[in-house]
XYZ file of C-alpha atoms in Angstrom:
662
model
C 0.000 0.000 0.000
C 1.201 3.503 -0.831
C 0.807 6.297 1.772
C 0.747 10.030 0.989
C 1.108 12.533 3.865
C 0.264 16.193 3.136
C 2.872 18.284 4.994
C 1.851 21.784 3.881
C -1.053 23.537 2.213
C -4.815 23.638 2.873
C -4.969 19.906 3.694
C -1.868 19.801 5.929
C -1.898 16.750 8.220
C -4.163 14.676 5.928
C -2.990 11.125 5.090
C -4.111 9.135 2.053
C -3.516 5.369 1.657
C -4.119 3.377 -1.541
C -3.649 -0.050 -3.078
C -4.755 1.193 -6.508
C -2.417 0.917 -9.514
C -3.135 4.509 -10.586
C -4.140 7.604 -8.578
C -4.348 11.309 -9.406
C -3.683 14.460 -7.382
C -5.185 17.883 -8.031
C -7.751 20.557 -7.253
C -10.738 18.763 -8.836
C -12.863 16.775 -6.311
C -12.890 13.607 -8.468
C -9.130 13.051 -7.850
C -8.180 10.231 -5.504
C -6.100 12.851 -3.653
C -8.168 16.091 -3.803
C -6.089 19.142 -2.870
C -8.102 22.357 -3.139
C -5.166 24.823 -3.063
C -5.806 27.511 -5.701
C -2.408 27.265 -7.421
C -2.805 23.564 -8.305
C -4.303 22.393 -11.598
C -7.563 20.430 -11.744
C -5.648 17.232 -12.502
C -2.159 18.206 -11.444
C -0.300 14.911 -11.407
C -0.566 11.139 -11.366
C 1.184 8.338 -9.464
C 1.134 4.867 -10.962
C 2.929 1.558 -10.573
C 4.665 0.192 -13.647
C 6.592 -3.062 -13.602
C 9.142 -2.735 -10.769
C 8.626 0.854 -9.624
C 6.261 3.725 -8.922
C 6.298 6.752 -11.241
C 5.071 10.327 -10.835
C 3.703 11.916 -14.044
C 2.932 15.625 -14.375
C -0.384 16.098 -16.252
C 0.675 19.313 -18.019
C -0.003 21.325 -14.851
C 0.212 25.124 -14.931
C 2.760 25.559 -12.122
C 4.592 22.240 -12.414
C 6.019 19.896 -9.805
C 9.335 19.330 -8.035
C 10.472 16.120 -6.398
C 12.974 16.272 -3.527
C 14.917 13.073 -2.807
C 16.195 11.937 0.581
C 19.677 13.185 -0.265
C 18.342 16.690 -1.039
C 18.522 16.348 -4.823
C 15.698 18.283 -6.471
C 14.161 17.380 -9.844
C 11.687 19.528 -11.801
C 8.796 17.658 -13.445
C 6.784 20.225 -15.411
C 5.459 18.450 -18.499
C 7.906 20.294 -20.757
C 11.542 19.314 -20.101
C 10.595 16.222 -18.046
C 7.090 14.867 -17.557
C 7.757 11.664 -15.581
C 10.088 10.673 -12.762
C 10.566 7.443 -10.797
C 9.654 7.706 -7.098
C 11.524 6.244 -4.126
C 10.383 5.714 -0.562
C 10.808 8.945 1.419
C 10.576 11.328 -1.553
C 8.663 14.578 -1.139
C 6.466 15.897 -3.967
C 6.260 19.716 -4.132
C 3.170 20.717 -6.101
C 2.325 24.106 -7.657
C 3.696 27.499 -6.585
C 7.461 27.246 -6.176
C 7.467 29.833 -3.351
C 4.746 28.114 -1.289
C 4.146 24.592 -2.645
C 1.859 21.870 -1.381
C 4.280 19.266 0.020
C 3.289 15.584 -0.078
C 5.544 12.968 1.541
C 5.583 9.540 -0.127
C 5.828 6.173 1.644
C 6.117 3.232 -0.751
C 5.647 -0.489 -0.028
C 8.572 -2.893 -0.166
C 9.017 -4.392 -3.633
C 8.675 -8.186 -3.734
C 11.671 -10.380 -4.422
C 15.157 -9.104 -5.203
C 14.315 -5.481 -5.885
C 11.760 -6.263 -8.634
C 8.058 -6.927 -8.835
C 7.366 -10.609 -9.274
C 6.565 -11.434 -12.880
C 3.693 -13.798 -12.298
C 1.882 -15.884 -9.742
C 4.905 -18.183 -9.390
C 7.526 -15.482 -9.896
C 8.619 -16.825 -13.285
C 9.156 -14.815 -16.467
C 7.362 -17.381 -18.594
C 3.962 -16.448 -17.152
C 3.959 -13.217 -19.162
C 5.591 -14.021 -22.485
C 4.129 -16.448 -25.000
C 7.151 -16.437 -27.344
C 10.591 -14.840 -27.663
C 13.266 -14.787 -30.361
C 16.851 -13.706 -29.667
C 19.416 -12.268 -32.073
C 20.916 -15.723 -32.599
C 17.550 -16.906 -33.968
C 17.434 -14.339 -36.790
C 19.150 -16.516 -39.406
C 16.912 -19.488 -38.666
C 13.770 -17.310 -38.721
C 14.828 -15.664 -42.008
C 15.269 -19.094 -43.577
C 11.800 -20.131 -42.437
C 10.267 -16.957 -43.938
C 12.088 -17.535 -47.245
C 10.523 -20.992 -47.478
C 7.069 -19.373 -47.474
C 6.812 -17.925 -51.038
C 3.769 -15.735 -50.343
C 5.249 -14.247 -47.174
C 8.668 -13.775 -48.772
C 7.098 -11.959 -51.727
C 5.142 -9.695 -49.368
C 8.292 -8.890 -47.374
C 10.174 -8.098 -50.581
C 7.354 -5.806 -51.730
C 7.168 -3.825 -48.498
C 10.972 -3.604 -48.372
C 11.052 -2.035 -51.828
C 8.396 0.490 -50.811
C 10.385 1.335 -47.680
C 13.440 1.915 -49.847
C 11.534 4.276 -52.140
C 10.633 6.421 -49.135
C 14.051 8.047 -49.279
C 16.340 8.923 -46.383
C 14.250 11.483 -44.508
C 13.820 10.093 -40.994
C 10.090 10.932 -40.788
C 9.478 9.180 -44.130
C 11.420 6.126 -42.959
C 9.245 5.881 -39.826
C 6.083 6.169 -41.928
C 7.373 3.472 -44.307
C 8.041 1.106 -41.375
C 4.506 1.729 -40.053
C 2.982 0.958 -43.455
C 4.994 -2.259 -43.667
C 3.934 -3.389 -40.173
C 0.247 -2.717 -40.819
C 0.408 -4.607 -44.137
C 2.256 -7.615 -42.720
C 0.270 -7.812 -39.442
C -3.485 -7.399 -40.107
C -4.239 -7.479 -36.357
C -1.886 -4.556 -35.575
C -3.748 -1.346 -34.729
C -0.874 0.806 -33.400
C 2.872 1.110 -33.765
C 5.486 2.946 -31.703
C 9.246 3.226 -32.294
C 11.680 3.887 -29.455
C 15.292 4.831 -30.202
C 18.317 5.004 -27.912
C 19.310 8.533 -26.950
C 22.960 8.132 -27.957
C 24.335 9.916 -24.898
C 23.241 7.576 -22.114
C 21.517 4.841 -24.161
C 18.077 5.488 -22.658
C 15.106 4.727 -24.897
C 12.468 7.302 -25.799
C 9.531 7.168 -28.217
C 10.299 9.037 -31.451
C 7.345 7.890 -33.559
C 3.864 6.549 -32.850
C 0.813 6.129 -35.051
C -2.501 4.241 -35.252
C -3.577 2.288 -38.314
C -5.066 4.710 -40.881
C -8.695 5.506 -40.129
C -8.538 4.214 -36.544
C -10.533 6.733 -34.485
C -11.472 4.353 -31.691
C -11.414 5.239 -28.027
C -8.435 2.912 -27.708
C -6.400 5.139 -30.028
C -7.428 8.281 -28.178
C -6.520 6.729 -24.851
C -2.868 6.830 -25.868
C -2.882 10.645 -25.830
C -1.343 12.061 -22.631
C -3.241 14.696 -20.691
C -3.151 18.049 -22.419
C -3.044 16.769 -26.012
C -5.907 16.877 -28.459
C -8.023 13.742 -28.656
C -8.032 14.143 -32.430
C -4.221 13.923 -32.615
C -3.331 11.077 -30.246
C 0.215 10.626 -29.009
C 1.060 6.943 -29.401
C 3.807 5.926 -26.967
C 5.567 2.612 -26.522
C 4.793 0.775 -23.306
C 7.711 1.087 -20.943
C 7.030 -2.427 -19.657
C 7.393 -3.902 -23.158
C 10.510 -1.869 -24.019
C 12.196 -2.810 -20.746
C 11.355 -6.462 -21.344
C 12.959 -6.376 -24.819
C 16.043 -4.519 -23.569
C 16.490 -6.740 -20.514
C 16.127 -10.000 -22.407
C 17.814 -8.751 -25.611
C 15.134 -10.544 -27.585
C 11.902 -10.019 -29.524
C 8.904 -10.853 -27.339
C 5.249 -11.702 -27.994
C 2.820 -11.022 -25.148
C -0.443 -12.750 -25.946
C -2.719 -11.128 -23.322
C -1.100 -7.863 -22.376
C -3.377 -6.672 -19.505
C -3.110 -10.016 -17.740
C 0.429 -11.068 -18.646
C 2.150 -7.694 -18.073
C 0.682 -7.367 -14.623
C -1.762 -4.543 -15.310
C 0.841 -1.751 -15.675
C -0.550 1.750 -16.188
C 0.670 2.116 -19.760
C -0.868 -1.233 -20.764
C -4.176 -0.674 -18.955
C -4.454 2.957 -20.066
C -3.958 2.073 -23.735
C -6.195 -1.028 -23.501
C -3.590 -3.211 -25.230
C -4.907 -6.739 -25.878
C -1.653 -8.241 -27.215
C 1.659 -6.758 -28.253
C 4.944 -7.522 -30.001
C 8.238 -5.841 -29.181
C 11.258 -6.372 -31.449
C 14.785 -4.985 -30.982
C 16.579 -2.914 -33.613
C 20.093 -4.356 -33.695
C 23.168 -2.842 -35.348
C 25.817 -5.465 -34.847
C 25.838 -6.121 -31.103
C 24.432 -2.678 -30.237
C 20.730 -2.250 -29.443
C 19.585 0.909 -31.272
C 15.875 0.804 -30.453
C 12.619 -1.131 -30.182
C 9.576 -1.409 -32.460
C 6.335 -2.156 -30.615
C 3.117 -3.032 -32.428
C -0.141 -3.496 -30.535
C -3.573 -4.970 -31.021
C -5.995 -2.697 -29.159
C -9.192 -3.395 -31.030
C -10.107 -7.132 -30.753
C -9.766 -10.150 -28.536
C -7.717 -11.956 -31.200
C -4.045 -12.364 -30.369
C -0.816 -12.121 -32.329
C 0.755 -15.446 -33.282
C 4.315 -16.696 -33.153
C 4.496 -16.320 -36.950
C 3.741 -12.595 -36.542
C 6.706 -12.305 -34.159
C 9.011 -13.963 -36.691
C 7.853 -11.672 -39.508
C 8.510 -8.631 -37.305
C 11.986 -9.938 -36.428
C 12.933 -10.134 -40.132
C 11.383 -6.736 -40.869
C 13.294 -5.187 -37.950
C 16.609 -5.960 -39.644
C 15.621 -3.954 -42.723
C 14.087 -1.216 -40.545
C 17.315 -0.854 -38.562
C 19.332 -0.328 -41.742
C 16.852 2.289 -43.033
C 16.757 4.155 -39.701
C 20.540 4.182 -39.242
C 21.068 5.422 -42.815
C 18.534 8.214 -42.234
C 20.145 9.149 -38.905
C 23.573 9.177 -40.549
C 22.262 11.501 -43.265
C 20.712 13.694 -40.554
C 24.055 13.918 -38.717
C 25.908 14.690 -41.960
C 23.450 17.456 -42.811
C 23.797 18.892 -39.313
C 27.586 18.797 -39.552
C 27.436 20.392 -43.006
C 25.137 23.143 -41.751
C 27.402 23.766 -38.752
C 30.417 23.949 -41.068
C 28.539 26.291 -43.414
C 27.580 28.463 -40.457
C 31.177 28.548 -39.213
C 32.373 29.556 -42.684
C 29.763 32.332 -42.856
C 30.802 33.528 -39.418
C 34.512 33.503 -40.242
C 33.923 35.316 -43.539
C 31.737 37.977 -41.936
C 34.266 38.427 -39.139
C 37.085 38.859 -41.633
C 35.052 41.274 -43.738
C 34.240 43.360 -40.667
C 37.842 43.599 -39.591
C 39.516 43.922 -42.978
C 39.481 47.753 -42.841
C 38.707 48.346 -39.168
C 42.299 47.868 -37.995
C 44.051 49.445 -40.995
C 44.494 53.073 -40.036
C 46.854 55.417 -41.798
C 46.821 58.858 -43.387
C 50.568 59.178 -43.825
C 52.044 59.447 -47.301
C 53.665 56.002 -46.899
C 50.288 54.373 -46.170
C 48.508 56.245 -48.970
C 51.119 54.923 -51.406
C 50.549 51.398 -50.044
C 46.769 51.649 -50.496
C 47.215 52.759 -54.111
C 49.383 49.700 -54.767
C 46.828 47.395 -53.121
C 44.024 48.748 -55.332
C 46.053 47.938 -58.449
C 46.646 44.282 -57.578
C 43.385 43.139 -55.943
C 41.565 42.070 -59.137
C 44.530 40.328 -60.740
C 45.787 36.746 -60.411
C 49.290 37.969 -59.600
C 51.112 36.440 -56.643
C 51.685 39.104 -53.996
C 54.703 39.204 -51.698
C 54.290 41.460 -48.658
C 57.485 42.593 -46.968
C 57.600 44.285 -43.626
C 58.881 44.086 -40.091
C 57.129 42.039 -37.432
C 53.935 43.668 -36.222
C 53.303 45.928 -39.210
C 50.021 44.188 -40.173
C 50.982 41.996 -43.125
C 48.044 39.592 -42.644
C 45.591 42.512 -42.554
C 46.885 43.792 -45.883
C 46.665 40.258 -47.314
C 43.016 40.013 -46.220
C 42.278 43.370 -47.894
C 43.766 42.079 -51.163
C 41.491 39.020 -50.916
C 38.235 40.677 -49.843
C 38.468 43.536 -52.336
C 39.035 41.116 -55.213
C 36.897 38.687 -57.207
C 37.644 35.833 -54.787
C 35.912 37.512 -51.856
C 33.127 34.873 -51.781
C 35.643 32.061 -51.259
C 37.820 31.312 -48.244
C 40.813 33.316 -47.064
C 43.093 30.786 -45.335
C 46.195 31.847 -43.394
C 49.155 29.715 -42.316
C 52.254 30.865 -40.431
C 55.112 28.803 -41.836
C 57.297 29.506 -38.797
C 54.719 28.228 -36.312
C 54.682 24.587 -37.492
C 57.569 22.084 -37.752
C 58.573 21.391 -41.348
C 57.274 17.786 -41.445
C 53.885 18.892 -40.113
C 53.760 21.948 -42.375
C 53.834 19.699 -45.451
C 50.805 17.788 -44.140
C 49.021 21.059 -43.299
C 49.534 22.472 -46.789
C 49.106 19.385 -48.969
C 47.085 17.008 -46.759
C 47.657 13.280 -46.350
C 46.000 9.948 -47.076
C 44.990 7.571 -44.320
C 47.993 5.450 -43.303
C 50.523 7.684 -45.088
C 52.605 7.875 -41.896
C 52.403 6.946 -38.234
C 49.429 8.710 -36.682
C 47.623 9.341 -39.987
C 44.490 7.478 -38.876
C 42.226 9.311 -41.330
C 42.467 11.272 -44.565
C 42.992 15.010 -44.139
C 42.555 17.791 -46.693
C 45.434 20.213 -47.075
C 45.043 23.999 -46.928
C 45.499 24.255 -50.714
C 42.336 22.157 -51.155
C 40.502 24.013 -48.381
C 41.315 27.356 -50.041
C 40.425 26.137 -53.559
C 38.884 29.079 -55.408
C 40.066 31.480 -52.709
C 43.328 32.759 -51.272
C 46.082 31.074 -49.256
C 48.223 33.439 -47.182
C 51.653 32.039 -46.288
C 53.181 34.156 -43.533
C 56.937 33.999 -42.808
C 57.586 32.265 -46.130
C 61.326 32.671 -45.565
C 61.167 30.013 -42.816
C 60.092 27.283 -45.260
C 62.610 24.508 -45.943
C 64.173 24.047 -49.402
C 62.389 20.701 -49.850
C 58.998 22.264 -49.186
C 59.883 25.249 -51.376
C 60.280 22.846 -54.309
C 56.767 21.447 -53.737
C 55.326 24.950 -53.448
C 56.997 25.873 -56.740
C 55.234 22.943 -58.446
C 51.858 24.199 -57.173
C 52.584 27.655 -58.609
C 53.763 26.238 -61.939
C 51.269 23.401 -62.499
C 48.283 24.406 -60.354
C 48.079 20.970 -58.735
C 48.820 19.402 -55.344
C 49.451 15.836 -54.262
C 48.593 14.565 -50.801
C 51.234 12.763 -48.801
C 50.734 9.092 -49.639
C 48.613 9.777 -52.743
C 49.493 8.603 -56.245
C 47.458 11.138 -58.221
C 47.609 14.953 -58.029
C 44.557 17.228 -57.719
C 43.972 20.472 -59.577
C 43.496 23.557 -57.401
C 42.796 27.195 -58.155
C 44.388 29.144 -55.311
C 45.831 32.635 -55.227
C 49.035 32.796 -53.179
C 49.872 35.779 -50.999
C 53.076 35.441 -49.016
C 54.740 37.600 -46.390
C 58.186 37.829 -44.847
C 60.112 39.973 -42.411
C 63.382 38.870 -43.982
C 65.139 40.065 -47.108
C 64.413 37.310 -49.633
C 67.140 38.676 -51.911
C 69.650 38.084 -49.131
C 68.201 34.627 -48.428
C 68.591 33.717 -52.128
C 72.166 35.009 -52.188
C 73.047 32.898 -49.146
C 71.394 29.765 -50.578
C 68.543 29.503 -48.078
C 65.787 30.327 -50.566
C 65.253 28.999 -54.086
C 65.867 31.609 -56.750
C 63.175 30.213 -59.085
C 60.591 30.313 -56.301
C 61.685 33.850 -55.386
C 60.877 35.087 -58.897
C 57.556 33.229 -58.853
C 56.523 34.799 -55.553
C 57.752 38.324 -56.032
C 55.525 39.160 -58.982
C 53.993 42.116 -57.171
C 55.863 43.121 -53.997
C 54.232 45.311 -51.337
C 56.356 46.938 -48.637
C 54.692 47.812 -45.337
C 56.426 50.792 -43.720
C 57.434 50.392 -40.068
C 55.687 52.637 -37.561
C 58.716 54.899 -37.147
C 58.366 55.825 -40.850
C 54.786 56.999 -40.363
C 54.867 58.655 -36.975
C 51.955 60.931 -37.885
C 49.689 57.829 -37.744
C 50.641 56.989 -34.137
C 48.039 59.285 -32.445
C 45.257 57.918 -34.690
C 46.248 54.337 -33.996
C 46.529 55.006 -30.259
C 43.042 56.521 -30.142
C 41.642 53.585 -32.136
C 43.086 51.055 -29.682
C 41.929 53.206 -26.771
C 38.340 52.913 -28.011
C 38.717 49.195 -28.736
C 39.945 48.260 -25.263
C 37.648 50.755 -23.565
C 34.708 48.832 -25.066
C 36.276 45.476 -24.244
C 37.014 46.392 -20.601
C 33.836 48.515 -20.283
C 35.925 51.358 -18.905
C 35.442 55.032 -19.816
C 38.569 57.240 -19.688
C 39.265 60.904 -20.391
C 41.901 60.126 -23.043
C 45.633 60.730 -23.631
C 47.350 63.836 -22.395
C 49.298 65.747 -25.111
C 52.577 64.867 -23.365
C 51.725 61.150 -23.500
C 51.001 61.282 -27.246
C 54.214 63.259 -27.827
C 56.317 60.635 -26.058
C 54.547 57.807 -27.895
C 55.133 59.554 -31.244
C 58.840 60.014 -30.441
C 59.413 56.351 -29.587
C 60.834 54.026 -32.282
C 58.334 51.129 -31.813
C 60.534 48.186 -32.865
C 57.446 45.943 -32.473
C 55.457 48.334 -34.688
C 51.624 48.405 -34.571
C 51.436 45.213 -32.500
C 53.671 46.743 -29.836
C 51.617 49.954 -29.868
C 48.376 47.990 -29.410
C 49.834 46.035 -26.492
C 51.009 49.277 -24.865
C 47.553 50.883 -25.127
C 45.914 47.732 -23.726
C 48.325 47.857 -20.746
C 47.562 51.548 -20.226
C 43.805 50.886 -20.225
C 44.226 48.234 -17.528
C 46.275 50.617 -15.367
C 44.330 53.880 -15.677
C 41.533 54.720 -13.246
C 38.003 55.092 -14.686
C 37.427 58.563 -16.203
C 41.118 59.388 -15.700
C 43.723 60.620 -18.199
C 46.467 58.421 -19.623
C 49.544 60.264 -18.400
C 53.272 59.775 -19.233
C 54.006 58.143 -15.867
C 51.828 55.154 -16.922
C 53.939 54.445 -20.013
C 56.413 51.554 -20.174
C 59.959 52.328 -19.088
C 61.436 52.013 -22.589
C 58.999 54.642 -23.870
C 59.592 56.997 -20.940
C 63.283 57.073 -21.852
C 62.266 59.484 -24.597
C 61.820 62.082 -21.824
C 65.583 62.565 -21.720
C 65.972 62.660 -25.481
C 66.675 66.413 -25.681
C 69.169 66.147 -22.840
C 71.035 63.376 -24.654
C 71.282 65.220 -27.978
C 71.633 68.749 -26.633
C 74.751 70.155 -28.380
C 77.585 71.856 -26.585
C 77.666 75.621 -26.579
C 79.000 77.074 -29.801
C 77.919 78.724 -32.993
C 74.511 77.934 -34.449
C 76.191 76.081 -37.331
C 78.222 73.879 -34.965
C 75.202 73.024 -32.823
C 73.060 72.147 -35.881
C 75.804 69.925 -37.298
C 76.131 68.106 -33.984
C 72.393 67.397 -33.871
C 72.485 66.307 -37.548
C 75.391 63.921 -36.847
C 73.443 62.349 -33.982
C 70.293 61.925 -36.092
C 72.280 60.330 -38.928
C 73.906 57.824 -36.580
C 70.544 56.947 -34.984
C 68.897 56.412 -38.379
C 71.745 54.167 -39.560
C 71.511 52.136 -36.363
C 67.729 51.746 -36.721
C 68.210 50.247 -40.209
C 71.217 48.081 -39.393
C 73.533 50.216 -41.542
C 71.317 49.927 -44.660
C 71.957 53.250 -46.379
C 69.104 52.953 -48.897
C 66.485 52.540 -46.165
C 68.172 55.198 -44.016
C 67.978 57.683 -46.909
C 64.294 56.833 -47.457
C 63.527 57.381 -43.761
C 65.344 60.733 -43.690
C 63.670 61.842 -46.919
C 66.891 62.357 -48.874
C 68.557 60.592 -51.794
C 71.214 57.936 -51.345
C 73.764 60.313 -52.931
C 72.729 63.038 -50.490
C 73.231 60.644 -47.583
C 76.725 59.716 -48.822
C 77.677 63.390 -48.996
C 76.537 64.016 -45.430
C 78.321 60.927 -44.110
C 81.509 62.007 -45.887
C 81.124 65.499 -44.456
C 81.009 64.153 -40.887
C 83.594 61.450 -41.490
C 81.068 58.681 -40.826
């Protein structure tokens, strides 16, 4: 006997005791447990015994239910996310308003036997099941069916119709239902349960009555809250658990009597039922249950055998449809990721390129000329100047903007792995190659491949890259046949490729192939007038990121930042502004004392170069000598670049150096 003690609410202190298989709780007086509290639904919930346990079911109540276990664990049962939950002795059921629920304590009887309800009058399994067929019987059963020409022809016919249904999962379910109803004239309802995939638990994914069946038995399958005209057919948990536990197809000839009067059997008025497992190898993927709810006639053993054969074909159809569903989902996710990456690149392609200096205006004019050509572009510039940003502008302003822009830093990957990244590999091509992998040339087909730090690539890999540029084809590691690709190459380097060629570290033929259209990014010290604009841009960027409002830079701070050489270029400037934003107080100014020590050294610049007392000519020459020596040092003694930085010709620089004996 089950006992329910009301611990709070209008009926606090009331105890209800029942031996019934099913009882309901709610505000309506016809409930076995009438609770008149205003915030409960008319039929709020139901407790019933099924097989070896008691279950609480929420009847689509307005305010839902919570169940609190002995250990304090709380479970919400609201008819949406979860509509049933197994009860244990000592549980408390919290009904209705979450702030002031009606609390009902549950006392359950001891279950007979070893933790399970006894299966029949003598405790044996055989009292319930008329026939069973295990997986090992499938071959024998199939042979028996083949020896019946009429039955074999019917199975072949329904199998062909199932195949013509296509690979949409809903169509596959409908095809299985049609086949069952054609092969089993007594079947009135079908339900298909499939394993979840995460924890292997079964849940009903499809249920339907035979076409035209509008009987009360069909409507009885609809849970509370659904329309009687659109019944929800669910598999009986007792049948599914029997199939799963015994790993066999089962035929129950008199379901109400043989399955012990469980709520799902009694509620659906099932007269006899067949449950067959859906096997994929040794894994149980689901259960098909077909019921007779309309007549006293019972399924026969032959019906069970037909269903066992049909289940093999149904499993294949369902698994193929689920595979297609997973592939479509993966494809859609990949398509979404590509759209996201493209939109992100398009948003940032101009956002971080800031420059009004003459050097940057010249660069932009060069970029405009090359974007709509097929020419290979080689971008030269010091570390941190923004070579990848310029490469993305070349791609997104050109005709290939709708295809992928793929970037790879050649210095960031070991040479043996870089080859696999660029060209891909076949399964088994080397140790660890457990599956085929596309290379970046294939991924970027139709688009652009940006190879950063190209000067770090080995001579062996340079030869393979040269073949791609010459022939337009790549060959995976381990493959015997090449593949044609249409990829535009943009490369970048912070080294002098001419020097690398002269010293034998870079192939001369590849150098000429790559340097069709060179672009030189000026270092930040050559466009000092852009420093305040860049600093303000990064100030806004990190102010938004950190959600911190500041007053801005003081003029002295911007002066010191503009005077600094920035060997790390724009990347170093961005890092400095980010550090300043972390340090500064909200609504405060960014002052010189917050700057890094190497930048603050500029404070003593005038003291270091202040000339000794003398004539104006002598003092000017001393300052000029110091500036010349600093410029030469900044460029490692390269006189061409020094002359460009100082805005004079190379001949003019030689004259000045000769004048000062430098």
